[in-house]
Every structure is written in C-alpha cells, then in structure tokens.
Amino acid sequence: MDSSIQIRLIDFLRSVTGQQDITASTDLLDSGLLDSLTMMDLLVFVESEFELRLDFQDIKPELFKSPETIARLIASRLSDQGQSEAA
C-alpha cells in the first residue's frame, strides 16, 4: 500500500476535524469524525488531490471506515485508471 496516500488522508482529516490523534486505523464512523459534511469535504479532497472520480457505488461505509480503507480504495481506483489509460 502506498503510505503517502494514507499520510495525505490523515493530514487532511486532522485539518478538517481538528483531531490530531487520527491514525491509519482510526474508525472514522464509530468515532463520529466522519459526519455528512466531513464526508463531502473528504470526497472533494480525494477527487482533487488524487485526480480521481469516485463512483456512487464507492460510497459505502466499509470503504470509508478508516484512513487505511480509504487509501486502499484510492490505490485500487488509481491502479484501475492506470490500466485503462495504458490499454
């Protein structure tokens, strides 16, 4: 896994939530850190920071559970984009 994706996500989440103790495994949903407004900010950040468009089916609680799961989603979509651009 590309740890730079996780670091960028954690830095962003710390800046929008004000919580400095967020780690890769922090449960964003159970902790209440990822409310609807923060989720919208996060989606805009992901799309602009990683030049990635997420589909509606990507917006699932299990994919946005923690910075680690979000980073996996981003890495997967970036890999998919790379493969389609190479074809």
PDB file of N, CA, C and O in Angstrom, chain B, residues numbered from 101:
ATOM      1  N   MET B 101       0.846  -1.188   0.000  1.00  0.00           N
ATOM      2  CA  MET B 101       0.000   0.000   0.000  1.00  0.00           C
ATOM      3  C   MET B 101       0.879   1.235   0.000  1.00  0.00           C
ATOM      4  O   MET B 101       1.919   1.272   0.658  1.00  0.00           O
ATOM      5  N   ASP B 102       0.467   2.214  -0.720  1.00  0.00           N
ATOM      6  CA  ASP B 102       1.178   3.481  -0.801  1.00  0.00           C
ATOM      7  C   ASP B 102       0.888   4.275   0.476  1.00  0.00           C
ATOM      8  O   ASP B 102      -0.208   4.805   0.660  1.00  0.00           O
ATOM      9  N   SER B 103       1.894   4.345   1.352  1.00  0.00           N
ATOM     10  CA  SER B 103       1.670   5.031   2.625  1.00  0.00           C
ATOM     11  C   SER B 103       1.518   6.537   2.454  1.00  0.00           C
ATOM     12  O   SER B 103       0.967   7.208   3.327  1.00  0.00           O
ATOM     13  N   SER B 104       2.002   7.073   1.337  1.00  0.00           N
ATOM     14  CA  SER B 104       1.831   8.515   1.135  1.00  0.00           C
ATOM     15  C   SER B 104       0.351   8.873   0.979  1.00  0.00           C
ATOM     16  O   SER B 104      -0.057   9.975   1.346  1.00  0.00           O
ATOM     17  N   ILE B 105      -0.445   7.968   0.446  1.00  0.00           N
ATOM     18  CA  ILE B 105      -1.894   8.206   0.343  1.00  0.00           C
ATOM     19  C   ILE B 105      -2.485   8.307   1.745  1.00  0.00           C
ATOM     20  O   ILE B 105      -3.266   9.215   2.032  1.00  0.00           O
ATOM     21  N   GLN B 106      -2.109   7.370   2.619  1.00  0.00           N
ATOM     22  CA  GLN B 106      -2.612   7.394   3.996  1.00  0.00           C
ATOM     23  C   GLN B 106      -2.186   8.683   4.706  1.00  0.00           C
ATOM     24  O   GLN B 106      -2.988   9.307   5.401  1.00  0.00           O
ATOM     25  N   ILE B 107      -0.950   9.068   4.531  1.00  0.00           N
ATOM     26  CA  ILE B 107      -0.442  10.280   5.199  1.00  0.00           C
ATOM     27  C   ILE B 107      -1.215  11.506   4.726  1.00  0.00           C
ATOM     28  O   ILE B 107      -1.596  12.347   5.540  1.00  0.00           O
ATOM     29  N   ARG B 108      -1.448  11.614   3.438  1.00  0.00           N
ATOM     30  CA  ARG B 108      -2.192  12.761   2.909  1.00  0.00           C
ATOM     31  C   ARG B 108      -3.630  12.766   3.427  1.00  0.00           C
ATOM     32  O   ARG B 108      -4.171  13.822   3.755  1.00  0.00           O
ATOM     33  N   LEU B 109      -4.249  11.581   3.502  1.00  0.00           N
ATOM     34  CA  LEU B 109      -5.608  11.484   4.045  1.00  0.00           C
ATOM     35  C   LEU B 109      -5.655  11.880   5.515  1.00  0.00           C
ATOM     36  O   LEU B 109      -6.526  12.640   5.938  1.00  0.00           O
ATOM     37  N   ILE B 110      -4.712  11.358   6.283  1.00  0.00           N
ATOM     38  CA  ILE B 110      -4.679  11.655   7.720  1.00  0.00           C
ATOM     39  C   ILE B 110      -4.439  13.146   7.942  1.00  0.00           C
ATOM     40  O   ILE B 110      -5.093  13.754   8.789  1.00  0.00           O
ATOM     41  N   ASP B 111      -3.524  13.736   7.204  1.00  0.00           N
ATOM     42  CA  ASP B 111      -3.283  15.183   7.336  1.00  0.00           C
ATOM     43  C   ASP B 111      -4.555  15.971   7.019  1.00  0.00           C
ATOM     44  O   ASP B 111      -4.899  16.917   7.728  1.00  0.00           O
ATOM     45  N   PHE B 112      -5.250  15.576   5.953  1.00  0.00           N
ATOM     46  CA  PHE B 112      -6.489  16.266   5.598  1.00  0.00           C
ATOM     47  C   PHE B 112      -7.531  16.106   6.706  1.00  0.00           C
ATOM     48  O   PHE B 112      -8.139  17.088   7.133  1.00  0.00           O
ATOM     49  N   LEU B 113      -7.736  14.876   7.170  1.00  0.00           N
ATOM     50  CA  LEU B 113      -8.746  14.629   8.200  1.00  0.00           C
ATOM     51  C   LEU B 113      -8.420  15.360   9.494  1.00  0.00           C
ATOM     52  O   LEU B 113      -9.320  15.858  10.171  1.00  0.00           O
ATOM     53  N   ARG B 114      -7.142  15.428   9.842  1.00  0.00           N
ATOM     54  CA  ARG B 114      -6.748  16.189  11.037  1.00  0.00           C
ATOM     55  C   ARG B 114      -7.082  17.661  10.854  1.00  0.00           C
ATOM     56  O   ARG B 114      -7.526  18.317  11.796  1.00  0.00           O
ATOM     57  N   SER B 115      -6.876  18.180   9.665  1.00  0.00           N
ATOM     58  CA  SER B 115      -7.124  19.614   9.436  1.00  0.00           C
ATOM     59  C   SER B 115      -8.623  19.945   9.472  1.00  0.00           C
ATOM     60  O   SER B 115      -9.003  21.007   9.966  1.00  0.00           O
ATOM     61  N   VAL B 116      -9.466  19.062   8.960  1.00  0.00           N
ATOM     62  CA  VAL B 116     -10.905  19.381   8.928  1.00  0.00           C
ATOM     63  C   VAL B 116     -11.627  19.028  10.223  1.00  0.00           C
ATOM     64  O   VAL B 116     -12.657  19.623  10.540  1.00  0.00           O
ATOM     65  N   THR B 117     -11.089  18.055  10.982  1.00  0.00           N
ATOM     66  CA  THR B 117     -11.759  17.667  12.222  1.00  0.00           C
ATOM     67  C   THR B 117     -11.143  18.321  13.454  1.00  0.00           C
ATOM     68  O   THR B 117     -11.794  18.437  14.492  1.00  0.00           O
ATOM     69  N   GLY B 118      -9.891  18.747  13.338  1.00  0.00           N
ATOM     70  CA  GLY B 118      -9.190  19.298  14.495  1.00  0.00           C
ATOM     71  C   GLY B 118      -8.676  18.231  15.441  1.00  0.00           C
ATOM     72  O   GLY B 118      -8.117  18.553  16.489  1.00  0.00           O
ATOM     73  N   GLN B 119      -8.856  16.959  15.087  1.00  0.00           N
ATOM     74  CA  GLN B 119      -8.384  15.842  15.920  1.00  0.00           C
ATOM     75  C   GLN B 119      -6.996  15.422  15.457  1.00  0.00           C
ATOM     76  O   GLN B 119      -6.824  14.959  14.330  1.00  0.00           O
ATOM     77  N   GLN B 120      -6.016  15.583  16.325  1.00  0.00           N
ATOM     78  CA  GLN B 120      -4.640  15.274  15.946  1.00  0.00           C
ATOM     79  C   GLN B 120      -4.276  13.811  16.192  1.00  0.00           C
ATOM     80  O   GLN B 120      -3.210  13.366  15.769  1.00  0.00           O
ATOM     81  N   ASP B 121      -5.145  13.056  16.869  1.00  0.00           N
ATOM     82  CA  ASP B 121      -4.817  11.665  17.189  1.00  0.00           C
ATOM     83  C   ASP B 121      -5.344  10.668  16.147  1.00  0.00           C
ATOM     84  O   ASP B 121      -5.426   9.475  16.436  1.00  0.00           O
ATOM     85  N   ILE B 122      -5.696  11.126  14.960  1.00  0.00           N
ATOM     86  CA  ILE B 122      -6.163  10.228  13.898  1.00  0.00           C
ATOM     87  C   ILE B 122      -4.977   9.441  13.356  1.00  0.00           C
ATOM     88  O   ILE B 122      -3.936  10.010  13.026  1.00  0.00           O
ATOM     89  N   THR B 123      -5.147   8.125  13.271  1.00  0.00           N
ATOM     90  CA  THR B 123      -4.130   7.248  12.701  1.00  0.00           C
ATOM     91  C   THR B 123      -4.749   6.490  11.524  1.00  0.00           C
ATOM     92  O   THR B 123      -5.928   6.668  11.217  1.00  0.00           O
ATOM     93  N   ALA B 124      -3.955   5.652  10.873  1.00  0.00           N
ATOM     94  CA  ALA B 124      -4.453   4.891   9.730  1.00  0.00           C
ATOM     95  C   ALA B 124      -5.616   3.985  10.108  1.00  0.00           C
ATOM     96  O   ALA B 124      -6.485   3.710   9.281  1.00  0.00           O
ATOM     97  N   SER B 125      -5.637   3.525  11.341  1.00  0.00           N
ATOM     98  CA  SER B 125      -6.689   2.576  11.748  1.00  0.00           C
ATOM     99  C   SER B 125      -7.835   3.220  12.527  1.00  0.00           C
ATOM    100  O   SER B 125      -8.729   2.512  12.989  1.00  0.00           O
ATOM    101  N   THR B 126      -7.831   4.514  12.680  1.00  0.00           N
ATOM    102  CA  THR B 126      -8.919   5.183  13.404  1.00  0.00           C
ATOM    103  C   THR B 126     -10.254   4.906  12.727  1.00  0.00           C
ATOM    104  O   THR B 126     -10.402   5.115  11.523  1.00  0.00           O
ATOM    105  N   ASP B 127     -11.220   4.439  13.500  1.00  0.00           N
ATOM    106  CA  ASP B 127     -12.564   4.181  12.968  1.00  0.00           C
ATOM    107  C   ASP B 127     -13.290   5.518  12.850  1.00  0.00           C
ATOM    108  O   ASP B 127     -13.754   6.077  13.844  1.00  0.00           O
ATOM    109  N   LEU B 128     -13.379   6.011  11.644  1.00  0.00           N
ATOM    110  CA  LEU B 128     -13.946   7.338  11.401  1.00  0.00           C
ATOM    111  C   LEU B 128     -15.448   7.373  11.624  1.00  0.00           C
ATOM    112  O   LEU B 128     -15.998   8.415  11.980  1.00  0.00           O
ATOM    113  N   LEU B 129     -16.113   6.253  11.421  1.00  0.00           N
ATOM    114  CA  LEU B 129     -17.564   6.214  11.553  1.00  0.00           C
ATOM    115  C   LEU B 129     -17.983   6.068  13.013  1.00  0.00           C
ATOM    116  O   LEU B 129     -18.800   6.846  13.506  1.00  0.00           O
ATOM    117  N   ASP B 130     -17.427   5.075  13.705  1.00  0.00           N
ATOM    118  CA  ASP B 130     -17.792   4.854  15.106  1.00  0.00           C
ATOM    119  C   ASP B 130     -17.368   6.019  15.992  1.00  0.00           C
ATOM    120  O   ASP B 130     -18.026   6.310  16.991  1.00  0.00           O
ATOM    121  N   SER B 131     -16.280   6.684  15.635  1.00  0.00           N
ATOM    122  CA  SER B 131     -15.801   7.812  16.444  1.00  0.00           C
ATOM    123  C   SER B 131     -16.614   9.082  16.186  1.00  0.00           C
ATOM    124  O   SER B 131     -16.526  10.049  16.943  1.00  0.00           O
ATOM    125  N   GLY B 132     -17.408   9.068  15.106  1.00  0.00           N
ATOM    126  CA  GLY B 132     -18.209  10.241  14.776  1.00  0.00           C
ATOM    127  C   GLY B 132     -17.421  11.318  14.045  1.00  0.00           C
ATOM    128  O   GLY B 132     -17.935  12.416  13.829  1.00  0.00           O
ATOM    129  N   LEU B 133     -16.187  11.024  13.663  1.00  0.00           N
ATOM    130  CA  LEU B 133     -15.360  12.023  12.970  1.00  0.00           C
ATOM    131  C   LEU B 133     -15.826  12.265  11.543  1.00  0.00           C
ATOM    132  O   LEU B 133     -15.599  13.338  10.985  1.00  0.00           O
ATOM    133  N   LEU B 134     -16.474  11.273  10.954  1.00  0.00           N
ATOM    134  CA  LEU B 134     -16.883  11.394   9.554  1.00  0.00           C
ATOM    135  C   LEU B 134     -18.393  11.605   9.480  1.00  0.00           C
ATOM    136  O   LEU B 134     -19.153  10.665   9.248  1.00  0.00           O
ATOM    137  N   ASP B 135     -18.814  12.847   9.680  1.00  0.00           N
ATOM    138  CA  ASP B 135     -20.230  13.173   9.527  1.00  0.00           C
ATOM    139  C   ASP B 135     -20.494  13.534   8.064  1.00  0.00           C
ATOM    140  O   ASP B 135     -19.581  13.482   7.239  1.00  0.00           O
ATOM    141  N   SER B 136     -21.720  13.894   7.743  1.00  0.00           N
ATOM    142  CA  SER B 136     -22.063  14.127   6.335  1.00  0.00           C
ATOM    143  C   SER B 136     -21.281  15.297   5.729  1.00  0.00           C
ATOM    144  O   SER B 136     -20.888  15.236   4.564  1.00  0.00           O
ATOM    145  N   LEU B 137     -21.055  16.345   6.493  1.00  0.00           N
ATOM    146  CA  LEU B 137     -20.303  17.491   5.981  1.00  0.00           C
ATOM    147  C   LEU B 137     -18.832  17.133   5.758  1.00  0.00           C
ATOM    148  O   LEU B 137     -18.247  17.495   4.737  1.00  0.00           O
ATOM    149  N   THR B 138     -18.243  16.427   6.713  1.00  0.00           N
ATOM    150  CA  THR B 138     -16.849  15.999   6.568  1.00  0.00           C
ATOM    151  C   THR B 138     -16.711  15.014   5.416  1.00  0.00           C
ATOM    152  O   THR B 138     -15.702  15.015   4.711  1.00  0.00           O
ATOM    153  N   MET B 139     -17.724  14.175   5.225  1.00  0.00           N
ATOM    154  CA  MET B 139     -17.706  13.218   4.110  1.00  0.00           C
ATOM    155  C   MET B 139     -17.677  13.957   2.772  1.00  0.00           C
ATOM    156  O   MET B 139     -16.941  13.574   1.863  1.00  0.00           O
ATOM    157  N   MET B 140     -18.468  15.002   2.655  1.00  0.00           N
ATOM    158  CA  MET B 140     -18.472  15.772   1.406  1.00  0.00           C
ATOM    159  C   MET B 140     -17.110  16.438   1.185  1.00  0.00           C
ATOM    160  O   MET B 140     -16.586  16.430   0.071  1.00  0.00           O
ATOM    161  N   ASP B 141     -16.541  17.011   2.245  1.00  0.00           N
ATOM    162  CA  ASP B 141     -15.204  17.603   2.144  1.00  0.00           C
ATOM    163  C   ASP B 141     -14.180  16.545   1.734  1.00  0.00           C
ATOM    164  O   ASP B 141     -13.303  16.803   0.910  1.00  0.00           O
ATOM    165  N   LEU B 142     -14.300  15.372   2.310  1.00  0.00           N
ATOM    166  CA  LEU B 142     -13.366  14.291   2.008  1.00  0.00           C
ATOM    167  C   LEU B 142     -13.485  13.864   0.539  1.00  0.00           C
ATOM    168  O   LEU B 142     -12.471  13.642  -0.123  1.00  0.00           O
ATOM    169  N   LEU B 143     -14.695  13.750   0.038  1.00  0.00           N
ATOM    170  CA  LEU B 143     -14.884  13.351  -1.363  1.00  0.00           C
ATOM    171  C   LEU B 143     -14.278  14.391  -2.312  1.00  0.00           C
ATOM    172  O   LEU B 143     -13.627  14.037  -3.296  1.00  0.00           O
ATOM    173  N   VAL B 144     -14.494  15.655  -2.014  1.00  0.00           N
ATOM    174  CA  VAL B 144     -13.921  16.722  -2.844  1.00  0.00           C
ATOM    175  C   VAL B 144     -12.392  16.664  -2.771  1.00  0.00           C
ATOM    176  O   VAL B 144     -11.710  16.813  -3.784  1.00  0.00           O
ATOM    177  N   PHE B 145     -11.862  16.446  -1.562  1.00  0.00           N
ATOM    178  CA  PHE B 145     -10.409  16.341  -1.393  1.00  0.00           C
ATOM    179  C   PHE B 145      -9.849  15.173  -2.207  1.00  0.00           C
ATOM    180  O   PHE B 145      -8.867  15.334  -2.932  1.00  0.00           O
ATOM    181  N   VAL B 146     -10.469  14.007  -2.089  1.00  0.00           N
ATOM    182  CA  VAL B 146      -9.976  12.815  -2.812  1.00  0.00           C
ATOM    183  C   VAL B 146      -9.999  13.060  -4.316  1.00  0.00           C
ATOM    184  O   VAL B 146      -9.035  12.749  -5.015  1.00  0.00           O
ATOM    185  N   GLU B 147     -11.091  13.614  -4.808  1.00  0.00           N
ATOM    186  CA  GLU B 147     -11.196  13.821  -6.255  1.00  0.00           C
ATOM    187  C   GLU B 147     -10.186  14.841  -6.755  1.00  0.00           C
ATOM    188  O   GLU B 147      -9.633  14.674  -7.842  1.00  0.00           O
ATOM    189  N   SER B 148      -9.934  15.890  -5.986  1.00  0.00           N
ATOM    190  CA  SER B 148      -8.984  16.909  -6.452  1.00  0.00           C
ATOM    191  C   SER B 148      -7.539  16.510  -6.171  1.00  0.00           C
ATOM    192  O   SER B 148      -6.672  16.700  -7.025  1.00  0.00           O
ATOM    193  N   GLU B 149      -7.271  15.970  -5.010  1.00  0.00           N
ATOM    194  CA  GLU B 149      -5.891  15.634  -4.620  1.00  0.00           C
ATOM    195  C   GLU B 149      -5.323  14.490  -5.459  1.00  0.00           C
ATOM    196  O   GLU B 149      -4.146  14.496  -5.822  1.00  0.00           O
ATOM    197  N   PHE B 150      -6.177  13.507  -5.762  1.00  0.00           N
ATOM    198  CA  PHE B 150      -5.692  12.313  -6.466  1.00  0.00           C
ATOM    199  C   PHE B 150      -6.178  12.261  -7.916  1.00  0.00           C
ATOM    200  O   PHE B 150      -5.965  11.274  -8.619  1.00  0.00           O
ATOM    201  N   GLU B 151      -6.834  13.341  -8.350  1.00  0.00           N
ATOM    202  CA  GLU B 151      -7.364  13.395  -9.720  1.00  0.00           C
ATOM    203  C   GLU B 151      -8.132  12.120 -10.034  1.00  0.00           C
ATOM    204  O   GLU B 151      -7.859  11.417 -11.007  1.00  0.00           O
ATOM    205  N   LEU B 152      -9.092  11.857  -9.178  1.00  0.00           N
ATOM    206  CA  LEU B 152      -9.823  10.601  -9.205  1.00  0.00           C
ATOM    207  C   LEU B 152     -11.306  10.884  -9.054  1.00  0.00           C
ATOM    208  O   LEU B 152     -11.700  11.702  -8.223  1.00  0.00           O
ATOM    209  N   ARG B 153     -12.108  10.236  -9.825  1.00  0.00           N
ATOM    210  CA  ARG B 153     -13.559  10.375  -9.700  1.00  0.00           C
ATOM    211  C   ARG B 153     -14.100   9.088  -9.100  1.00  0.00           C
ATOM    212  O   ARG B 153     -13.925   8.007  -9.662  1.00  0.00           O
ATOM    213  N   LEU B 154     -14.758   9.214  -7.954  1.00  0.00           N
ATOM    214  CA  LEU B 154     -15.350   8.050  -7.307  1.00  0.00           C
ATOM    215  C   LEU B 154     -16.769   7.868  -7.797  1.00  0.00           C
ATOM    216  O   LEU B 154     -17.505   8.836  -7.984  1.00  0.00           O
ATOM    217  N   ASP B 155     -17.144   6.624  -8.002  1.00  0.00           N
ATOM    218  CA  ASP B 155     -18.497   6.302  -8.427  1.00  0.00           C
ATOM    219  C   ASP B 155     -19.405   6.210  -7.214  1.00  0.00           C
ATOM    220  O   ASP B 155     -18.943   6.057  -6.083  1.00  0.00           O
ATOM    221  N   PHE B 156     -20.702   6.307  -7.467  1.00  0.00           N
ATOM    222  CA  PHE B 156     -21.687   6.219  -6.392  1.00  0.00           C
ATOM    223  C   PHE B 156     -21.527   4.917  -5.608  1.00  0.00           C
ATOM    224  O   PHE B 156     -21.680   4.910  -4.386  1.00  0.00           O
ATOM    225  N   GLN B 157     -21.219   3.815  -6.299  1.00  0.00           N
ATOM    226  CA  GLN B 157     -21.081   2.532  -5.608  1.00  0.00           C
ATOM    227  C   GLN B 157     -19.839   2.472  -4.724  1.00  0.00           C
ATOM    228  O   GLN B 157     -19.703   1.552  -3.917  1.00  0.00           O
ATOM    229  N   ASP B 158     -18.924   3.444  -4.864  1.00  0.00           N
ATOM    230  CA  ASP B 158     -17.745   3.506  -3.994  1.00  0.00           C
ATOM    231  C   ASP B 158     -18.076   4.091  -2.624  1.00  0.00           C
ATOM    232  O   ASP B 158     -17.299   3.938  -1.682  1.00  0.00           O
ATOM    233  N   ILE B 159     -19.208   4.749  -2.508  1.00  0.00           N
ATOM    234  CA  ILE B 159     -19.555   5.434  -1.267  1.00  0.00           C
ATOM    235  C   ILE B 159     -20.273   4.448  -0.347  1.00  0.00           C
ATOM    236  O   ILE B 159     -21.496   4.479  -0.213  1.00  0.00           O
ATOM    237  N   LYS B 160     -19.495   3.580   0.277  1.00  0.00           N
ATOM    238  CA  LYS B 160     -20.029   2.567   1.191  1.00  0.00           C
ATOM    239  C   LYS B 160     -19.340   2.722   2.538  1.00  0.00           C
ATOM    240  O   LYS B 160     -18.158   3.062   2.593  1.00  0.00           O
ATOM    241  N   PRO B 161     -20.065   2.476   3.626  1.00  0.00           N
ATOM    242  CA  PRO B 161     -19.455   2.628   4.949  1.00  0.00           C
ATOM    243  C   PRO B 161     -18.183   1.806   5.127  1.00  0.00           C
ATOM    244  O   PRO B 161     -17.227   2.290   5.733  1.00  0.00           O
ATOM    245  N   GLU B 162     -18.146   0.581   4.615  1.00  0.00           N
ATOM    246  CA  GLU B 162     -16.969  -0.256   4.819  1.00  0.00           C
ATOM    247  C   GLU B 162     -15.739   0.287   4.077  1.00  0.00           C
ATOM    248  O   GLU B 162     -14.608   0.009   4.473  1.00  0.00           O
ATOM    249  N   LEU B 163     -15.955   1.056   3.009  1.00  0.00           N
ATOM    250  CA  LEU B 163     -14.829   1.627   2.269  1.00  0.00           C
ATOM    251  C   LEU B 163     -14.329   2.922   2.892  1.00  0.00           C
ATOM    252  O   LEU B 163     -13.207   3.349   2.621  1.00  0.00           O
ATOM    253  N   PHE B 164     -15.160   3.555   3.730  1.00  0.00           N
ATOM    254  CA  PHE B 164     -14.788   4.818   4.371  1.00  0.00           C
ATOM    255  C   PHE B 164     -14.676   4.662   5.885  1.00  0.00           C
ATOM    256  O   PHE B 164     -14.840   5.625   6.634  1.00  0.00           O
ATOM    257  N   LYS B 165     -14.395   3.438   6.324  1.00  0.00           N
ATOM    258  CA  LYS B 165     -14.311   3.147   7.761  1.00  0.00           C
ATOM    259  C   LYS B 165     -13.095   3.811   8.418  1.00  0.00           C
ATOM    260  O   LYS B 165     -13.189   4.291   9.547  1.00  0.00           O
ATOM    261  N   SER B 166     -11.964   3.839   7.722  1.00  0.00           N
ATOM    262  CA  SER B 166     -10.721   4.366   8.308  1.00  0.00           C
ATOM    263  C   SER B 166      -9.856   4.951   7.186  1.00  0.00           C
ATOM    264  O   SER B 166     -10.103   4.690   6.008  1.00  0.00           O
ATOM    265  N   PRO B 167      -8.847   5.738   7.552  1.00  0.00           N
ATOM    266  CA  PRO B 167      -7.923   6.215   6.510  1.00  0.00           C
ATOM    267  C   PRO B 167      -7.298   5.053   5.716  1.00  0.00           C
ATOM    268  O   PRO B 167      -7.046   5.176   4.517  1.00  0.00           O
ATOM    269  N   GLU B 168      -7.055   3.939   6.394  1.00  0.00           N
ATOM    270  CA  GLU B 168      -6.479   2.777   5.721  1.00  0.00           C
ATOM    271  C   GLU B 168      -7.417   2.225   4.643  1.00  0.00           C
ATOM    272  O   GLU B 168      -6.966   1.922   3.538  1.00  0.00           O
ATOM    273  N   THR B 169      -8.700   2.092   4.941  1.00  0.00           N
ATOM    274  CA  THR B 169      -9.638   1.559   3.944  1.00  0.00           C
ATOM    275  C   THR B 169      -9.848   2.555   2.802  1.00  0.00           C
ATOM    276  O   THR B 169     -10.007   2.157   1.648  1.00  0.00           O
ATOM    277  N   ILE B 170      -9.849   3.840   3.124  1.00  0.00           N
ATOM    278  CA  ILE B 170      -9.994   4.851   2.073  1.00  0.00           C
ATOM    279  C   ILE B 170      -8.759   4.828   1.169  1.00  0.00           C
ATOM    280  O   ILE B 170      -8.879   4.937  -0.052  1.00  0.00           O
ATOM    281  N   ALA B 171      -7.584   4.688   1.765  1.00  0.00           N
ATOM    282  CA  ALA B 171      -6.344   4.637   0.977  1.00  0.00           C
ATOM    283  C   ALA B 171      -6.345   3.430   0.042  1.00  0.00           C
ATOM    284  O   ALA B 171      -5.887   3.517  -1.097  1.00  0.00           O
ATOM    285  N   ARG B 172      -6.863   2.301   0.535  1.00  0.00           N
ATOM    286  CA  ARG B 172      -6.957   1.107  -0.326  1.00  0.00           C
ATOM    287  C   ARG B 172      -7.875   1.375  -1.512  1.00  0.00           C
ATOM    288  O   ARG B 172      -7.561   0.991  -2.638  1.00  0.00           O
ATOM    289  N   LEU B 173      -8.991   2.022  -1.270  1.00  0.00           N
ATOM    290  CA  LEU B 173      -9.926   2.363  -2.347  1.00  0.00           C
ATOM    291  C   LEU B 173      -9.245   3.272  -3.367  1.00  0.00           C
ATOM    292  O   LEU B 173      -9.346   3.044  -4.572  1.00  0.00           O
ATOM    293  N   ILE B 174      -8.559   4.295  -2.885  1.00  0.00           N
ATOM    294  CA  ILE B 174      -7.885   5.233  -3.793  1.00  0.00           C
ATOM    295  C   ILE B 174      -6.817   4.500  -4.606  1.00  0.00           C
ATOM    296  O   ILE B 174      -6.741   4.673  -5.823  1.00  0.00           O
ATOM    297  N   ALA B 175      -5.996   3.687  -3.948  1.00  0.00           N
ATOM    298  CA  ALA B 175      -4.943   2.951  -4.656  1.00  0.00           C
ATOM    299  C   ALA B 175      -5.543   2.028  -5.715  1.00  0.00           C
ATOM    300  O   ALA B 175      -5.005   1.903  -6.815  1.00  0.00           O
ATOM    301  N   SER B 176      -6.651   1.389  -5.380  1.00  0.00           N
ATOM    302  CA  SER B 176      -7.309   0.499  -6.332  1.00  0.00           C
ATOM    303  C   SER B 176      -7.830   1.270  -7.546  1.00  0.00           C
ATOM    304  O   SER B 176      -7.654   0.845  -8.688  1.00  0.00           O
ATOM    305  N   ARG B 177      -8.471   2.402  -7.283  1.00  0.00           N
ATOM    306  CA  ARG B 177      -9.020   3.194  -8.398  1.00  0.00           C
ATOM    307  C   ARG B 177      -7.896   3.801  -9.241  1.00  0.00           C
ATOM    308  O   ARG B 177      -8.019   3.881 -10.463  1.00  0.00           O
ATOM    309  N   LEU B 178      -6.811   4.227  -8.606  1.00  0.00           N
ATOM    310  CA  LEU B 178      -5.678   4.760  -9.373  1.00  0.00           C
ATOM    311  C   LEU B 178      -5.056   3.664 -10.239  1.00  0.00           C
ATOM    312  O   LEU B 178      -4.647   3.915 -11.373  1.00  0.00           O
ATOM    313  N   SER B 179      -4.990   2.452  -9.696  1.00  0.00           N
ATOM    314  CA  SER B 179      -4.475   1.325 -10.469  1.00  0.00           C
ATOM    315  C   SER B 179      -5.387   1.028 -11.662  1.00  0.00           C
ATOM    316  O   SER B 179      -4.917   0.778 -12.772  1.00  0.00           O
ATOM    317  N   ASP B 180      -6.695   1.059 -11.413  1.00  0.00           N
ATOM    318  CA  ASP B 180      -7.657   0.828 -12.497  1.00  0.00           C
ATOM    319  C   ASP B 180      -7.499   1.886 -13.589  1.00  0.00           C
ATOM    320  O   ASP B 180      -7.534   1.571 -14.779  1.00  0.00           O
ATOM    321  N   GLN B 181      -7.326   3.141 -13.174  1.00  0.00           N
ATOM    322  CA  GLN B 181      -7.153   4.229 -14.147  1.00  0.00           C
ATOM    323  C   GLN B 181      -5.883   4.030 -14.966  1.00  0.00           C
ATOM    324  O   GLN B 181      -5.868   4.245 -16.178  1.00  0.00           O
ATOM    325  N   GLY B 182      -4.810   3.613 -14.278  1.00  0.00           N
ATOM    326  CA  GLY B 182      -3.545   3.389 -14.973  1.00  0.00           C
ATOM    327  C   GLY B 182      -3.657   2.294 -16.001  1.00  0.00           C
ATOM    328  O   GLY B 182      -3.084   2.384 -17.087  1.00  0.00           O
ATOM    329  N   GLN B 183      -4.409   1.244 -15.653  1.00  0.00           N
ATOM    330  CA  GLN B 183      -4.579   0.140 -16.583  1.00  0.00           C
ATOM    331  C   GLN B 183      -5.424   0.545 -17.776  1.00  0.00           C
ATOM    332  O   GLN B 183      -5.137   0.141 -18.903  1.00  0.00           O
ATOM    333  N   SER B 184      -6.461   1.339 -17.545  1.00  0.00           N
ATOM    334  CA  SER B 184      -7.323   1.733 -18.660  1.00  0.00           C
ATOM    335  C   SER B 184      -6.616   2.746 -19.564  1.00  0.00           C
ATOM    336  O   SER B 184      -6.846   2.761 -20.773  1.00  0.00           O
ATOM    337  N   GLU B 185      -5.753   3.596 -18.981  1.00  0.00           N
ATOM    338  CA  GLU B 185      -5.018   4.551 -19.806  1.00  0.00           C
ATOM    339  C   GLU B 185      -3.932   3.865 -20.618  1.00  0.00           C
ATOM    340  O   GLU B 185      -3.588   4.320 -21.709  1.00  0.00           O
ATOM    341  N   ALA B 186      -3.384   2.760 -20.087  1.00  0.00           N
ATOM    342  CA  ALA B 186      -2.330   2.036 -20.792  1.00  0.00           C
ATOM    343  C   ALA B 186      -2.888   1.200 -21.937  1.00  0.00           C
ATOM    344  O   ALA B 186      -2.177   0.875 -22.888  1.00  0.00           O
ATOM    345  N   ALA B 187      -4.186   0.853 -21.833  1.00  0.00           N
ATOM    346  CA  ALA B 187      -4.798  -0.005 -22.869  1.00  0.00           C
ATOM    347  C   ALA B 187      -5.046   0.750 -24.159  1.00  0.00           C
ATOM    348  O   ALA B 187      -5.552   0.176 -25.123  1.00  0.00           O
TER     349      ALA B 187
END
